C-alpha cells in the first residue's frame, strides 16, 4: 500500500508556518489551517504531522540536476535553467533560488515538528521517537543537498522569527557535514529496519545509514562512508533493471528512499515532462546527451572507442550494455503509444530533431519512469520517484574504499554486483589486480551509467572536479546516416556550454536572500 502524504489541513498548517493565533476554543477559527490550540494532542496528529514532512522531498526536479551536467541537456534554450549550462546566469537565477528556498522550507517544517512533537499526549514513546527519527532524516536530507549546491549554508535547527532570520550567517560546510553525521546516526537508533505493508515508503534505519554514506562520500570522509554503507542491510538489487522504474517494481527491495505518488490523489507529471513529443505533445523538457549514450559499453564490456569492441556506428545501439535501452529512448524503440521512435532529422516524424522546438534537440529522450500506463493521461502519473537505492550504496562503498586505497575483494564484489547480478544486465566482471586509478575510473563510469537521470551526477562531477572539463563546448546528440549514407552527428543549435572553474563549482547565495540579510556572505567570484 502506498503511503499517501496528507496535504490538506495539516499540509497548510506546515506550509504557512503555523501562523494561527492562540485564541479561546470558542473563538472563530480560520478555515484554511489548523489552530495550535487543538493540534498536537493525539497520536493521529503526530502521524499526520510526520506525513506532511514527506511532501518536501524532491521528486521530478531531480531530472533538472542531471540536465546541468554533461549527460543531459535542458531542451529549450530560453529556459532559465539553460542559462546555468551556458554559464550566463547570476545570483538572481530563479532555479537557484527555488532550490535554496525549497530546501529551507523542508528544514523549517522539520524544525517546527521537532519542537512540538513532545506535546502529544501518549505513552507510546517508541512511536514518537520513530516520528522524530523520520523528521531528523528528512531534515538531514535537505542539508546534504544544500551543502552540495552551495557549500557553506546557514545551519538552522529551530524555527526563526523574521527578525532572527535576517541575522543568520553561513555555517562552514564542514560543520554542516558534522551535523548531518550526528543527525543521521541519532536517527538510525530511533527507526525500524522495516515496516508493515500499510507504512511502505517510510524512512527506515537503513535509509538513515544510506544517506549518511552519501553525505560522507560527498564530504570526502571516505572511511565514514564505508562504515555507514556497511550498516545498510536488508536491501538487495531488484532482479530487473528494465522494470526498476515501472509500476510493477514500486517499493521493491532495492528502494531505500523514494517520493510516493498516487494517480488522481497525489500525482506527478513526469510522463508529460520527459516523454517524446509524439506522445500526446509531451515536452521532452530534459533530454539525454551524446556523452552518456557513448559511455555505455558494448555487451562484451568494452568501450565503443576500443577498436576491438565491434561497435558499428551504423547500428550504434546493437550489442550494448542493456542499461542504455532501459534508460534512453533510441532510434527504433517502441513508444508507449505503440509507434516507433524515429528522431533523425530526415525521418519526417513528430520526434524528428528540428521538427518543433519541443522535440528533443539531441534525438534522445529519457526512458526511465516513462510508463505505458500513463499514456492516456500524461499529467496524471502515480509512479514513485526513487531518491536513493541500494545500487548507489554499493557504488558509494566501492568508491570510498578506492579513495582510501583499500583495493580489496569488497570493491570488486560491489562493482560486479551492479554490473552483472540482474537477470537483464549481465556485463562481464571487471578483472582483478587493477590499480587505484583504474578502479577509480571504473567506479565513476558505473555511477554515471547506472544512476543516470537520478539526480546524482551534478554532485559527482563537482566533487570529482571534472565539471571544468566536461561542461564546456557544444551539446551533441544522435549520429545518423544522411541521404548519401554519410554519418552526421546532431549538434544543438546556438548552444555552447561555459564553466568557470573559479566560480561554478558552487552556486551563489540567491540575491533574494542577500538582499534581506547582508550577513549572508557570497561565494567566491559571484
mmCIF file of N, CA, C and O in Angstrom, residues 241-330:
data_model
loop_
_atom_site.group_PDB
_atom_site.id
_atom_site.type_symbol
_atom_site.label_atom_id
_atom_site.label_comp_id
_atom_site.label_asym_id
_atom_site.label_seq_id
_atom_site.Cartn_x
_atom_site.Cartn_y
_atom_site.Cartn_z
ATOM 1 N N UNK A 241 16.559 -4.456 -14.196
ATOM 2 C CA UNK A 241 16.800 -3.023 -14.359
ATOM 3 C C UNK A 241 15.729 -2.411 -15.258
ATOM 4 O O UNK A 241 15.292 -1.280 -15.046
ATOM 5 N N UNK A 242 15.291 -3.161 -16.244
ATOM 6 C CA UNK A 242 14.280 -2.658 -17.175
ATOM 7 C C UNK A 242 12.998 -2.270 -16.456
ATOM 8 O O UNK A 242 12.345 -1.283 -16.805
ATOM 9 N N UNK A 243 12.630 -3.027 -15.436
ATOM 10 C CA UNK A 243 11.377 -2.778 -14.733
ATOM 11 C C UNK A 243 11.538 -1.938 -13.473
ATOM 12 O O UNK A 243 10.551 -1.630 -12.797
ATOM 13 N N UNK A 244 12.763 -1.571 -13.147
ATOM 14 C CA UNK A 244 13.052 -0.902 -11.881
ATOM 15 C C UNK A 244 12.267 0.393 -11.704
ATOM 16 O O UNK A 244 11.916 0.777 -10.595
ATOM 17 N N UNK A 245 11.976 1.072 -12.804
ATOM 18 C CA UNK A 245 11.299 2.374 -12.744
ATOM 19 C C UNK A 245 9.865 2.284 -13.262
ATOM 20 O O UNK A 245 9.290 3.269 -13.707
ATOM 21 N N UNK A 246 9.298 1.089 -13.174
ATOM 22 C CA UNK A 246 7.930 0.851 -13.598
ATOM 23 C C UNK A 246 7.038 0.579 -12.384
ATOM 24 O O UNK A 246 7.515 0.276 -11.294
ATOM 25 N N UNK A 247 5.749 0.664 -12.612
ATOM 26 C CA UNK A 247 4.793 0.455 -11.524
ATOM 27 C C UNK A 247 4.947 -0.916 -10.877
ATOM 28 O O UNK A 247 4.776 -1.062 -9.665
ATOM 29 N N UNK A 248 5.263 -1.927 -11.679
ATOM 30 C CA UNK A 248 5.347 -3.284 -11.159
ATOM 31 C C UNK A 248 6.423 -3.437 -10.086
ATOM 32 O O UNK A 248 6.353 -4.334 -9.248
ATOM 33 N N UNK A 249 7.399 -2.514 -10.078
ATOM 34 C CA UNK A 249 8.531 -2.640 -9.162
ATOM 35 C C UNK A 249 8.500 -1.643 -8.014
ATOM 36 O O UNK A 249 9.483 -1.539 -7.276
ATOM 37 N N UNK A 250 7.409 -0.938 -7.838
ATOM 38 C CA UNK A 250 7.377 0.072 -6.774
ATOM 39 C C UNK A 250 7.626 -0.561 -5.401
ATOM 40 O O UNK A 250 7.129 -1.637 -5.100
ATOM 41 N N UNK A 251 8.425 0.135 -4.611
ATOM 42 C CA UNK A 251 8.770 -0.319 -3.257
ATOM 43 C C UNK A 251 9.430 -1.698 -3.255
ATOM 44 O O UNK A 251 9.266 -2.475 -2.323
ATOM 45 N N UNK A 252 10.217 -1.962 -4.288
ATOM 46 C CA UNK A 252 10.935 -3.236 -4.349
ATOM 47 C C UNK A 252 12.130 -3.221 -3.376
ATOM 48 O O UNK A 252 12.461 -2.164 -2.821
ATOM 49 N N UNK A 253 12.794 -4.341 -3.150
ATOM 50 C CA UNK A 253 13.842 -4.421 -2.110
ATOM 51 C C UNK A 253 15.091 -3.586 -2.375
ATOM 52 O O UNK A 253 15.949 -3.514 -1.505
ATOM 53 N N UNK A 254 15.194 -2.965 -3.547
ATOM 54 C CA UNK A 254 16.338 -2.093 -3.819
ATOM 55 C C UNK A 254 16.078 -0.663 -3.372
ATOM 56 O O UNK A 254 17.018 0.095 -3.103
ATOM 57 N N UNK A 255 14.821 -0.273 -3.300
ATOM 58 C CA UNK A 255 14.458 1.105 -2.994
ATOM 59 C C UNK A 255 14.657 1.382 -1.506
ATOM 60 O O UNK A 255 14.072 0.717 -0.648
ATOM 61 N N UNK A 256 15.467 2.389 -1.217
ATOM 62 C CA UNK A 256 15.732 2.784 0.167
ATOM 63 C C UNK A 256 14.950 4.034 0.541
ATOM 64 O O UNK A 256 14.446 4.161 1.655
ATOM 65 N N UNK A 257 14.826 4.955 -0.392
ATOM 66 C CA UNK A 257 14.060 6.183 -0.155
ATOM 67 C C UNK A 257 13.443 6.616 -1.467
ATOM 68 O O UNK A 257 14.125 6.667 -2.496
ATOM 69 N N UNK A 258 12.149 6.899 -1.454
ATOM 70 C CA UNK A 258 11.512 7.464 -2.646
ATOM 71 C C UNK A 258 10.433 8.457 -2.258
ATOM 72 O O UNK A 258 10.040 8.561 -1.105
ATOM 73 N N UNK A 259 10.005 9.221 -3.248
ATOM 74 C CA UNK A 259 8.863 10.118 -3.073
ATOM 75 C C UNK A 259 7.659 9.388 -3.640
ATOM 76 O O UNK A 259 7.643 9.005 -4.819
ATOM 77 N N UNK A 260 6.637 9.205 -2.816
ATOM 78 C CA UNK A 260 5.496 8.398 -3.196
ATOM 79 C C UNK A 260 4.388 9.249 -3.831
ATOM 80 O O UNK A 260 4.121 10.364 -3.389
ATOM 81 N N UNK A 261 3.782 8.668 -4.863
ATOM 82 C CA UNK A 261 2.690 9.333 -5.564
ATOM 83 C C UNK A 261 1.558 8.345 -5.807
ATOM 84 O O UNK A 261 1.752 7.127 -5.735
ATOM 85 N N UNK A 262 0.385 8.877 -6.126
ATOM 86 C CA UNK A 262 -0.766 8.050 -6.468
ATOM 87 C C UNK A 262 -1.616 8.792 -7.490
ATOM 88 O O UNK A 262 -1.969 9.950 -7.293
ATOM 89 N N UNK A 263 -1.913 8.124 -8.585
ATOM 90 C CA UNK A 263 -2.750 8.725 -9.614
ATOM 91 C C UNK A 263 -4.015 9.333 -9.006
ATOM 92 O O UNK A 263 -4.595 8.770 -8.085
ATOM 93 N N UNK A 264 -4.400 10.469 -9.533
ATOM 94 C CA UNK A 264 -5.626 11.182 -9.168
ATOM 95 C C UNK A 264 -5.560 11.854 -7.801
ATOM 96 O O UNK A 264 -6.165 12.892 -7.603
ATOM 97 N N UNK A 265 -4.840 11.252 -6.859
ATOM 98 C CA UNK A 265 -4.820 11.752 -5.489
ATOM 99 C C UNK A 265 -3.628 12.640 -5.207
ATOM 100 O O UNK A 265 -3.756 13.752 -4.704
ATOM 101 N N UNK A 266 -2.437 12.135 -5.523
ATOM 102 C CA UNK A 266 -1.188 12.902 -5.323
ATOM 103 C C UNK A 266 -0.286 12.531 -6.490
ATOM 104 O O UNK A 266 0.504 11.617 -6.422
ATOM 105 N N UNK A 267 -0.439 13.233 -7.563
ATOM 106 C CA UNK A 267 0.141 12.821 -8.842
ATOM 107 C C UNK A 267 1.356 13.645 -9.193
ATOM 108 O O UNK A 267 1.631 14.688 -8.610
ATOM 109 N N UNK A 268 2.093 13.157 -10.183
ATOM 110 C CA UNK A 268 3.145 13.962 -10.801
ATOM 111 C C UNK A 268 2.949 13.941 -12.313
ATOM 112 O O UNK A 268 2.170 13.146 -12.837
ATOM 113 N N UNK A 269 3.675 14.801 -13.008
ATOM 114 C CA UNK A 269 3.522 14.892 -14.457
ATOM 115 C C UNK A 269 4.760 14.450 -15.199
ATOM 116 O O UNK A 269 5.095 15.011 -16.245
ATOM 117 N N UNK A 270 5.418 13.395 -14.707
ATOM 118 C CA UNK A 270 6.709 13.023 -15.259
ATOM 119 C C UNK A 270 6.613 12.576 -16.717
ATOM 120 O O UNK A 270 7.508 12.850 -17.523
ATOM 121 N N UNK A 271 5.528 11.900 -17.082
ATOM 122 C CA UNK A 271 5.371 11.471 -18.469
ATOM 123 C C UNK A 271 5.295 12.691 -19.377
ATOM 124 O O UNK A 271 6.012 12.788 -20.383
ATOM 125 N N UNK A 272 4.436 13.632 -19.042
ATOM 126 C CA UNK A 272 4.291 14.842 -19.859
ATOM 127 C C UNK A 272 5.577 15.647 -19.901
ATOM 128 O O UNK A 272 5.878 16.309 -20.898
ATOM 129 N N UNK A 273 6.351 15.603 -18.839
ATOM 130 C CA UNK A 273 7.580 16.380 -18.757
ATOM 131 C C UNK A 273 8.689 15.815 -19.630
ATOM 132 O O UNK A 273 9.417 16.567 -20.290
ATOM 133 N N UNK A 274 8.829 14.482 -19.669
ATOM 134 C CA UNK A 274 10.029 13.873 -20.239
ATOM 135 C C UNK A 274 9.819 13.072 -21.517
ATOM 136 O O UNK A 274 10.770 12.855 -22.274
ATOM 137 N N UNK A 275 8.622 12.590 -21.761
ATOM 138 C CA UNK A 275 8.403 11.690 -22.890
ATOM 139 C C UNK A 275 8.598 12.409 -24.229
ATOM 140 O O UNK A 275 8.522 13.640 -24.310
ATOM 141 N N UNK A 276 8.852 11.648 -25.301
ATOM 142 C CA UNK A 276 8.982 12.256 -26.633
ATOM 143 C C UNK A 276 7.738 13.049 -27.025
ATOM 144 O O UNK A 276 6.621 12.730 -26.597
ATOM 145 N N UNK A 277 7.950 14.040 -27.850
ATOM 146 C CA UNK A 277 6.878 14.958 -28.241
ATOM 147 C C UNK A 277 5.700 14.230 -28.883
ATOM 148 O O UNK A 277 4.538 14.623 -28.699
ATOM 149 N N UNK A 278 5.971 13.149 -29.611
ATOM 150 C CA UNK A 278 4.902 12.418 -30.289
ATOM 151 C C UNK A 278 3.922 11.789 -29.313
ATOM 152 O O UNK A 278 2.812 11.402 -29.706
ATOM 153 N N UNK A 279 4.290 11.690 -28.062
ATOM 154 C CA UNK A 279 3.425 11.067 -27.060
ATOM 155 C C UNK A 279 2.499 12.117 -26.440
ATOM 156 O O UNK A 279 2.766 12.667 -25.382
ATOM 157 N N UNK A 280 1.455 12.418 -27.181
ATOM 158 C CA UNK A 280 0.450 13.398 -26.760
ATOM 159 C C UNK A 280 1.078 14.749 -26.405
ATOM 160 O O UNK A 280 0.770 15.354 -25.387
ATOM 161 N N UNK A 281 1.968 15.202 -27.258
ATOM 162 C CA UNK A 281 2.615 16.511 -27.100
ATOM 163 C C UNK A 281 3.382 16.646 -25.787
ATOM 164 O O UNK A 281 3.423 17.726 -25.182
ATOM 165 N N UNK A 282 3.986 15.552 -25.347
ATOM 166 C CA UNK A 282 4.841 15.636 -24.171
ATOM 167 C C UNK A 282 6.019 16.551 -24.457
ATOM 168 O O UNK A 282 6.359 16.825 -25.618
ATOM 169 N N UNK A 283 6.681 17.025 -23.391
ATOM 170 C CA UNK A 283 7.529 18.205 -23.506
ATOM 171 C C UNK A 283 9.017 17.959 -23.772
ATOM 172 O O UNK A 283 9.733 18.890 -24.109
ATOM 173 N N UNK A 284 9.514 16.741 -23.573
ATOM 174 C CA UNK A 284 10.953 16.483 -23.756
ATOM 175 C C UNK A 284 11.791 17.549 -23.046
ATOM 176 O O UNK A 284 12.785 18.037 -23.584
ATOM 177 N N UNK A 285 11.400 17.900 -21.838
ATOM 178 C CA UNK A 285 11.982 19.085 -21.215
ATOM 179 C C UNK A 285 13.461 18.921 -20.887
ATOM 180 O O UNK A 285 14.243 19.862 -20.986
ATOM 181 N N UNK A 286 13.843 17.704 -20.500
ATOM 182 C CA UNK A 286 15.252 17.395 -20.223
ATOM 183 C C UNK A 286 15.589 16.136 -21.018
ATOM 184 O O UNK A 286 14.851 15.149 -20.960
ATOM 185 N N UNK A 287 16.671 16.183 -21.760
ATOM 186 C CA UNK A 287 16.961 15.106 -22.709
ATOM 187 C C UNK A 287 18.392 14.609 -22.548
ATOM 188 O O UNK A 287 19.292 15.366 -22.157
ATOM 189 N N UNK A 288 18.620 13.329 -22.831
ATOM 190 C CA UNK A 288 19.985 12.792 -22.755
ATOM 191 C C UNK A 288 20.888 13.413 -23.807
ATOM 192 O O UNK A 288 20.432 13.894 -24.849
ATOM 193 N N UNK A 289 22.179 13.391 -23.540
ATOM 194 C CA UNK A 289 23.179 13.914 -24.471
ATOM 195 C C UNK A 289 24.141 12.799 -24.879
ATOM 196 O O UNK A 289 24.242 11.757 -24.226
ATOM 197 N N UNK A 290 24.861 13.047 -25.954
ATOM 198 C CA UNK A 290 25.746 12.045 -26.555
ATOM 199 C C UNK A 290 26.773 11.451 -25.582
ATOM 200 O O UNK A 290 27.010 10.235 -25.614
ATOM 201 N N UNK A 291 27.411 12.243 -24.703
ATOM 202 C CA UNK A 291 28.413 11.631 -23.811
ATOM 203 C C UNK A 291 27.873 10.489 -22.962
ATOM 204 O O UNK A 291 28.594 9.523 -22.697
ATOM 205 N N UNK A 292 26.615 10.591 -22.533
ATOM 206 C CA UNK A 292 26.050 9.493 -21.756
ATOM 207 C C UNK A 292 25.849 8.269 -22.636
ATOM 208 O O UNK A 292 26.256 7.156 -22.268
ATOM 209 N N UNK A 293 25.224 8.437 -23.783
ATOM 210 C CA UNK A 293 24.945 7.295 -24.658
ATOM 211 C C UNK A 293 26.253 6.621 -25.067
ATOM 212 O O UNK A 293 26.358 5.390 -25.092
ATOM 213 N N UNK A 294 27.268 7.406 -25.352
ATOM 214 C CA UNK A 294 28.562 6.834 -25.744
ATOM 215 C C UNK A 294 29.259 6.130 -24.579
ATOM 216 O O UNK A 294 30.129 5.285 -24.781
ATOM 217 N N UNK A 295 28.878 6.475 -23.346
ATOM 218 C CA UNK A 295 29.542 5.890 -22.178
ATOM 219 C C UNK A 295 29.138 4.434 -21.950
ATOM 220 O O UNK A 295 29.909 3.668 -21.355
ATOM 221 N N UNK A 296 27.964 4.032 -22.419
ATOM 222 C CA UNK A 296 27.551 2.645 -22.220
ATOM 223 C C UNK A 296 28.446 1.722 -23.047
ATOM 224 O O UNK A 296 28.639 1.922 -24.252
ATOM 225 N N UNK A 297 28.984 0.724 -22.386
ATOM 226 C CA UNK A 297 29.898 -0.203 -23.042
ATOM 227 C C UNK A 297 29.150 -1.113 -24.015
ATOM 228 O O UNK A 297 27.914 -1.126 -24.077
ATOM 229 N N UNK A 298 29.907 -1.906 -24.747
ATOM 230 C CA UNK A 298 29.303 -2.978 -25.526
ATOM 231 C C UNK A 298 28.908 -4.099 -24.568
ATOM 232 O O UNK A 298 29.308 -4.127 -23.400
ATOM 233 N N UNK A 299 28.129 -5.030 -25.057
ATOM 234 C CA UNK A 299 27.714 -6.152 -24.219
ATOM 235 C C UNK A 299 28.904 -6.967 -23.741
ATOM 236 O O UNK A 299 28.829 -7.652 -22.714
ATOM 237 N N UNK A 300 30.014 -6.869 -24.458
ATOM 238 C CA UNK A 300 31.231 -7.584 -24.070
ATOM 239 C C UNK A 300 32.055 -6.807 -23.050
ATOM 240 O O UNK A 300 33.141 -7.257 -22.656
ATOM 241 N N UNK A 301 31.562 -5.641 -22.632
ATOM 242 C CA UNK A 301 32.245 -4.877 -21.607
ATOM 243 C C UNK A 301 33.371 -4.010 -22.097
ATOM 244 O O UNK A 301 34.245 -3.620 -21.315
ATOM 245 N N UNK A 302 33.352 -3.648 -23.378
ATOM 246 C CA UNK A 302 34.404 -2.804 -23.940
ATOM 247 C C UNK A 302 33.855 -1.425 -24.287
ATOM 248 O O UNK A 302 32.683 -1.282 -24.662
ATOM 249 N N UNK A 303 34.698 -0.422 -24.186
ATOM 250 C CA UNK A 303 34.323 0.922 -24.611
ATOM 251 C C UNK A 303 34.085 0.935 -26.110
ATOM 252 O O UNK A 303 34.787 0.244 -26.866
ATOM 253 N N UNK A 304 33.104 1.726 -26.558
ATOM 254 C CA UNK A 304 32.842 1.776 -28.002
ATOM 255 C C UNK A 304 33.996 2.417 -28.761
ATOM 256 O O UNK A 304 34.091 2.281 -29.986
ATOM 257 N N UNK A 305 34.892 3.101 -28.064
ATOM 258 C CA UNK A 305 36.069 3.692 -28.708
ATOM 259 C C UNK A 305 37.194 2.672 -28.889
ATOM 260 O O UNK A 305 38.174 2.944 -29.578
ATOM 261 N N UNK A 306 37.039 1.506 -28.290
ATOM 262 C CA UNK A 306 38.031 0.438 -28.410
ATOM 263 C C UNK A 306 37.892 -0.197 -29.791
ATOM 264 O O UNK A 306 36.810 -0.664 -30.178
ATOM 265 N N UNK A 307 38.971 -0.235 -30.542
ATOM 266 C CA UNK A 307 38.935 -0.786 -31.900
ATOM 267 C C UNK A 307 38.507 -2.247 -31.912
ATOM 268 O O UNK A 307 38.003 -2.749 -32.927
ATOM 269 N N UNK A 308 38.699 -2.931 -30.805
ATOM 270 C CA UNK A 308 38.344 -4.350 -30.725
ATOM 271 C C UNK A 308 36.940 -4.578 -30.188
ATOM 272 O O UNK A 308 36.542 -5.720 -29.940
ATOM 273 N N UNK A 309 36.171 -3.508 -30.004
ATOM 274 C CA UNK A 309 34.857 -3.640 -29.368
ATOM 275 C C UNK A 309 33.793 -4.215 -30.290
ATOM 276 O O UNK A 309 32.781 -4.734 -29.830
ATOM 277 N N UNK A 310 33.979 -4.064 -31.595
ATOM 278 C CA UNK A 310 32.967 -4.498 -32.544
ATOM 279 C C UNK A 310 31.846 -3.495 -32.732
ATOM 280 O O UNK A 310 30.840 -3.788 -33.377
ATOM 281 N N UNK A 311 32.007 -2.305 -32.177
ATOM 282 C CA UNK A 311 30.966 -1.272 -32.282
ATOM 283 C C UNK A 311 30.768 -0.879 -33.741
ATOM 284 O O UNK A 311 31.727 -0.602 -34.473
ATOM 285 N N UNK A 312 29.494 -0.837 -34.168
ATOM 286 C CA UNK A 312 29.126 -0.468 -35.529
ATOM 287 C C UNK A 312 28.391 0.871 -35.490
ATOM 288 O O UNK A 312 27.248 0.936 -35.032
ATOM 289 N N UNK A 313 29.000 1.951 -35.944
ATOM 290 C CA UNK A 313 28.346 3.263 -35.860
ATOM 291 C C UNK A 313 27.064 3.362 -36.679
ATOM 292 O O UNK A 313 26.251 4.256 -36.438
ATOM 293 N N UNK A 314 26.871 2.436 -37.645
ATOM 294 C CA UNK A 314 25.625 2.433 -38.404
ATOM 295 C C UNK A 314 24.507 1.685 -37.660
ATOM 296 O O UNK A 314 23.331 1.813 -38.014
ATOM 297 N N UNK A 315 24.880 0.931 -36.671
ATOM 298 C CA UNK A 315 23.917 0.246 -35.796
ATOM 299 C C UNK A 315 24.380 0.466 -34.356
ATOM 300 O O UNK A 315 24.761 -0.477 -33.659
ATOM 301 N N UNK A 316 24.359 1.720 -33.914
ATOM 302 C CA UNK A 316 25.050 2.086 -32.680
ATOM 303 C C UNK A 316 24.438 1.524 -31.404
ATOM 304 O O UNK A 316 25.102 1.525 -30.362
ATOM 305 N N UNK A 317 23.213 1.041 -31.450
ATOM 306 C CA UNK A 317 22.551 0.602 -30.216
ATOM 307 C C UNK A 317 22.486 -0.915 -30.086
ATOM 308 O O UNK A 317 21.934 -1.435 -29.124
ATOM 309 N N UNK A 318 23.075 -1.602 -31.065
ATOM 310 C CA UNK A 318 23.108 -3.056 -31.003
ATOM 311 C C UNK A 318 24.256 -3.527 -30.115
ATOM 312 O O UNK A 318 25.333 -2.911 -30.088
ATOM 313 N N UNK A 319 24.032 -4.608 -29.417
ATOM 314 C CA UNK A 319 25.072 -5.255 -28.607
ATOM 315 C C UNK A 319 25.719 -4.285 -27.622
ATOM 316 O O UNK A 319 26.947 -4.243 -27.492
ATOM 317 N N UNK A 320 24.891 -3.541 -26.942
ATOM 318 C CA UNK A 320 25.378 -2.578 -25.960
ATOM 319 C C UNK A 320 24.943 -2.998 -24.555
ATOM 320 O O UNK A 320 24.097 -3.869 -24.365
ATOM 321 N N UNK A 321 25.528 -2.370 -23.566
ATOM 322 C CA UNK A 321 25.087 -2.503 -22.178
ATOM 323 C C UNK A 321 23.567 -2.327 -22.162
ATOM 324 O O UNK A 321 23.048 -1.296 -22.607
ATOM 325 N N UNK A 322 22.808 -3.332 -21.675
ATOM 326 C CA UNK A 322 21.337 -3.233 -21.724
ATOM 327 C C UNK A 322 20.784 -2.006 -21.014
ATOM 328 O O UNK A 322 19.679 -1.547 -21.344
ATOM 329 N N UNK A 323 21.532 -1.450 -20.074
ATOM 330 C CA UNK A 323 21.035 -0.285 -19.356
ATOM 331 C C UNK A 323 20.834 0.910 -20.276
ATOM 332 O O UNK A 323 20.068 1.831 -19.947
ATOM 333 N N UNK A 324 21.495 0.915 -21.439
ATOM 334 C CA UNK A 324 21.297 2.008 -22.385
ATOM 335 C C UNK A 324 19.844 2.053 -22.846
ATOM 336 O O UNK A 324 19.164 3.085 -22.715
ATOM 337 N N UNK A 325 19.343 0.957 -23.375
ATOM 338 C CA UNK A 325 17.966 0.939 -23.885
ATOM 339 C C UNK A 325 16.932 0.975 -22.762
ATOM 340 O O UNK A 325 15.777 1.335 -22.990
ATOM 341 N N UNK A 326 17.326 0.617 -21.553
ATOM 342 C CA UNK A 326 16.401 0.700 -20.429
ATOM 343 C C UNK A 326 16.299 2.128 -19.886
ATOM 344 O O UNK A 326 15.359 2.445 -19.162
ATOM 345 N N UNK A 327 17.273 2.975 -20.243
ATOM 346 C CA UNK A 327 17.326 4.333 -19.694
ATOM 347 C C UNK A 327 17.010 5.419 -20.710
ATOM 348 O O UNK A 327 16.585 6.517 -20.332
ATOM 349 N N UNK A 328 17.234 5.134 -21.989
ATOM 350 C CA UNK A 328 17.154 6.155 -23.034
ATOM 351 C C UNK A 328 16.326 5.631 -24.206
ATOM 352 O O UNK A 328 16.517 4.492 -24.662
ATOM 353 N N UNK A 329 15.416 6.451 -24.698
ATOM 354 C CA UNK A 329 14.746 6.140 -25.957
ATOM 355 C C UNK A 329 15.720 6.408 -27.096
ATOM 356 O O UNK A 329 16.217 7.537 -27.255
ATOM 357 N N UNK A 330 15.973 5.371 -27.891
ATOM 358 C CA UNK A 330 16.856 5.496 -29.048
ATOM 359 C C UNK A 330 16.095 5.068 -30.294
ATOM 360 O O UNK A 330 15.028 4.459 -30.225
#
